[in-house]
Amino acid sequence: MTLPNPQHLLPEMAAALSRHLDSRGITEPRFVGIRTGGVWIAQALLQLRDRQEALGILDVSFYRDDFTQNGLHPQVRPSELPFEIEGQHLVLIDDVLMSGRTIRAALNELFDYGRPASVCLVCLLDLNARELPIRPDVVGATLSLAPEQRVKLLGPAPLALEYQTLVPAN
């Protein structure tokens, strides 16, 4: 199976996002990208929408439910939210939705900053392997992979997708 090209998915996603926001009467959404790939996708979508607005950046490492099992990733950085969360319409952006646990962690972190009016979820890829009832409002493509397969977003420029295969532990 050939992976889709993010450069082909992004214009379609930007159009779908505009339709989604328009249908809900949202005129001033606040974009929040999940570090790292979600930030790259958010930047690309803002550029395609011809918007020069502040971008929030979340690092959900401390909010993950597997933090005690996996430890802290060595490149953890603080989240940056240059706007209020309370009462805002947020567009939460991630690169690859798999289990839904990263999105759950992001929502937990966002609600620690305040109660948004709404949260719209945008993902480049949905791997159709959810463990939690979380679905994107806007998605570039949906794939079904073998249990040992993963997809990683490479970037920031150019954006590209690559397969990864998990090696079983002995």
One Martini backbone bead per residue (centre of mass of N, CA, C, O) as a GRO file, in nm:
protein
  170
    1MET     BB    1   0.096   0.037   0.023
    2THR     BB    2   0.041   0.367  -0.043
    3LEU     BB    3   0.111   0.665   0.071
    4PRO     BB    4   0.009   0.961   0.117
    5ASN     BB    5   0.029   1.297   0.025
    6PRO     BB    6   0.020   1.575   0.213
    7GLN     BB    7   0.006   1.789  -0.023
    8HIS     BB    8  -0.277   1.666  -0.120
    9LEU     BB    9  -0.447   1.679   0.152
   10LEU     BB   10  -0.444   1.976   0.262
   11PRO     BB   11  -0.645   2.129   0.074
   12GLU     BB   12  -0.888   1.949   0.149
   13MET     BB   13  -0.877   2.010   0.453
   14ALA     BB   14  -0.914   2.316   0.440
   15ALA     BB   15  -1.194   2.303   0.306
   16ALA     BB   16  -1.332   2.124   0.522
   17LEU     BB   17  -1.283   2.318   0.756
   18SER     BB   18  -1.439   2.558   0.649
   19ARG     BB   19  -1.711   2.412   0.635
   20HIS     BB   20  -1.727   2.334   0.931
   21LEU     BB   21  -1.712   2.620   1.054
   22ASP     BB   22  -1.947   2.747   0.893
   23SER     BB   23  -2.173   2.545   0.998
   24ARG     BB   24  -2.107   2.676   1.308
   25GLY     BB   25  -2.025   2.990   1.304
   26ILE     BB   26  -1.705   3.001   1.287
   27THR     BB   27  -1.473   3.287   1.264
   28GLU     BB   28  -1.253   3.253   1.534
   29PRO     BB   29  -1.034   3.040   1.545
   30ARG     BB   30  -0.816   2.833   1.741
   31PHE     BB   31  -0.499   2.707   1.697
   32VAL     BB   32  -0.387   2.362   1.787
   33GLY     BB   33  -0.085   2.192   1.817
   34ILE     BB   34   0.065   1.882   1.826
   35ARG     BB   35   0.349   1.777   1.918
   36THR     BB   36   0.485   1.800   1.607
   37GLY     BB   37   0.301   1.729   1.361
   38GLY     BB   38   0.056   1.915   1.433
   39VAL     BB   39   0.210   2.178   1.384
   40TRP     BB   40   0.271   2.138   1.085
   41ILE     BB   41  -0.025   2.116   0.997
   42ALA     BB   42  -0.121   2.386   1.109
   43GLN     BB   43   0.066   2.565   0.943
   44ALA     BB   44  -0.040   2.471   0.667
   45LEU     BB   45  -0.339   2.551   0.710
   46LEU     BB   46  -0.295   2.850   0.762
   47GLN     BB   47  -0.164   2.906   0.490
   48LEU     BB   48  -0.406   2.807   0.313
   49ARG     BB   49  -0.601   3.025   0.469
   50ASP     BB   50  -0.450   3.295   0.498
   51ARG     BB   51  -0.327   3.300   0.803
   52GLN     BB   52  -0.204   3.534   1.079
   53GLU     BB   53  -0.200   3.349   1.350
   54ALA     BB   54  -0.193   3.221   1.638
   55LEU     BB   55  -0.017   2.933   1.772
   56GLY     BB   56  -0.080   2.657   1.941
   57ILE     BB   57   0.122   2.448   2.173
   58LEU     BB   58   0.137   2.099   2.245
   59ASP     BB   59   0.267   1.904   2.525
   60VAL     BB   60   0.146   1.579   2.639
   61SER     BB   61   0.342   1.408   2.816
   62PHE     BB   62   0.214   1.458   3.117
   63TYR     BB   63  -0.090   1.343   3.008
   64ARG     BB   64  -0.022   1.064   2.971
   65ASP     BB   65  -0.114   0.723   3.051
   66ASP     BB   66   0.207   0.617   2.980
   67PHE     BB   67   0.421   0.766   3.155
   68THR     BB   68   0.498   0.542   3.374
   69GLN     BB   69   0.596   0.332   3.153
   70ASN     BB   70   0.781   0.525   2.941
   71GLY     BB   71   0.829   0.795   3.026
   72LEU     BB   72   1.029   1.059   2.929
   73HIS     BB   73   1.077   1.243   2.676
   74PRO     BB   74   1.373   1.411   2.585
   75GLN     BB   75   1.184   1.650   2.413
   76VAL     BB   76   1.047   1.813   2.624
   77ARG     BB   77   0.813   2.082   2.609
   78PRO     BB   78   0.645   2.346   2.649
   79SER     BB   79   0.361   2.488   2.631
   80GLU     BB   80   0.189   2.714   2.385
   81LEU     BB   81  -0.056   2.973   2.479
   82PRO     BB   82  -0.135   3.289   2.321
   83PHE     BB   83  -0.427   3.226   2.444
   84GLU     BB   84  -0.728   3.189   2.537
   85ILE     BB   85  -0.954   2.923   2.620
   86GLU     BB   86  -1.184   3.057   2.726
   87GLY     BB   87  -1.453   3.046   2.497
   88GLN     BB   88  -1.315   2.902   2.267
   89HIS     BB   89  -1.258   2.804   1.935
   90LEU     BB   90  -1.111   2.498   1.865
   91VAL     BB   91  -0.829   2.366   1.672
   92LEU     BB   92  -0.730   2.041   1.680
   93ILE     BB   93  -0.398   1.914   1.589
   94ASP     BB   94  -0.298   1.613   1.417
   95ASP     BB   95  -0.145   1.367   1.241
   96VAL     BB   96  -0.200   1.081   1.408
   97LEU     BB   97  -0.467   0.858   1.449
   98MET     BB   98  -0.519   0.592   1.672
   99SER     BB   99  -0.622   0.546   1.986
  100GLY     BB  100  -0.671   0.857   2.134
  101ARG     BB  101  -0.469   0.935   2.371
  102THR     BB  102  -0.353   1.205   2.278
  103ILE     BB  103  -0.623   1.357   2.268
  104ARG     BB  104  -0.699   1.317   2.561
  105ALA     BB  105  -0.452   1.468   2.671
  106ALA     BB  106  -0.510   1.738   2.530
  107LEU     BB  107  -0.784   1.793   2.662
  108ASN     BB  108  -0.685   1.796   2.951
  109GLU     BB  109  -0.494   2.035   2.914
  110LEU     BB  110  -0.690   2.247   2.807
  111PHE     BB  111  -0.883   2.234   3.066
  112ASP     BB  112  -0.660   2.357   3.256
  113TYR     BB  113  -0.695   2.651   3.103
  114GLY     BB  114  -1.004   2.588   3.026
  115ARG     BB  115  -1.329   2.650   2.872
  116PRO     BB  116  -1.426   2.573   2.583
  117ALA     BB  117  -1.670   2.606   2.348
  118SER     BB  118  -1.488   2.433   2.138
  119VAL     BB  119  -1.380   2.120   1.964
  120CYS     BB  120  -1.186   2.055   1.683
  121LEU     BB  121  -1.082   1.774   1.489
  122VAL     BB  122  -0.759   1.734   1.324
  123CYS     BB  123  -0.637   1.488   1.078
  124LEU     BB  124  -0.440   1.346   0.853
  125LEU     BB  125  -0.462   1.060   1.004
  126ASP     BB  126  -0.653   0.751   1.018
  127LEU     BB  127  -0.592   0.420   1.157
  128ASN     BB  128  -0.835   0.259   1.271
  129ALA     BB  129  -0.732   0.215   1.616
  130ARG     BB  130  -0.928   0.262   1.841
  131GLU     BB  131  -0.975   0.293   2.216
  132LEU     BB  132  -1.139   0.556   2.177
  133PRO     BB  133  -1.416   0.789   2.138
  134ILE     BB  134  -1.242   0.920   1.875
  135ARG     BB  135  -1.310   1.172   1.619
  136PRO     BB  136  -1.268   1.333   1.339
  137ASP     BB  137  -1.387   1.612   1.159
  138VAL     BB  138  -1.105   1.616   1.007
  139VAL     BB  139  -0.966   1.423   0.726
  140GLY     BB  140  -0.741   1.309   0.495
  141ALA     BB  141  -0.704   0.993   0.589
  142THR     BB  142  -0.782   0.637   0.584
  143LEU     BB  143  -0.629   0.364   0.759
  144SER     BB  144  -0.533   0.012   0.749
  145LEU     BB  145  -0.333  -0.176   0.964
  146ALA     BB  146  -0.117  -0.361   1.086
  147PRO     BB  147  -0.027  -0.411   1.412
  148GLU     BB  148   0.297  -0.352   1.335
  149GLN     BB  149   0.205  -0.086   1.213
  150ARG     BB  150   0.319   0.244   1.117
  151VAL     BB  151   0.299   0.609   1.106
  152LYS     BB  152   0.514   0.877   0.995
  153LEU     BB  153   0.590   1.212   1.026
  154LEU     BB  154   0.773   1.416   0.814
  155GLY     BB  155   0.982   1.712   0.891
  156PRO     BB  156   0.855   2.008   0.780
  157ALA     BB  157   1.038   2.021   0.500
  158PRO     BB  158   0.888   1.815   0.369
  159LEU     BB  159   0.606   1.645   0.384
  160ALA     BB  160   0.602   1.300   0.510
  161LEU     BB  161   0.544   0.951   0.479
  162GLU     BB  162   0.611   0.656   0.694
  163TYR     BB  163   0.685   0.346   0.750
  164GLN     BB  164   0.651   0.129   1.040
  165THR     BB  165   0.805  -0.143   1.225
  166LEU     BB  166   0.754  -0.343   1.477
  167VAL     BB  167   0.953  -0.491   1.720
  168PRO     BB  168   0.959  -0.763   1.887
  169ALA     BB  169   0.982  -0.861   2.203
  170ASN     BB  170   1.188  -1.100   2.389
   0.00000   0.00000   0.00000
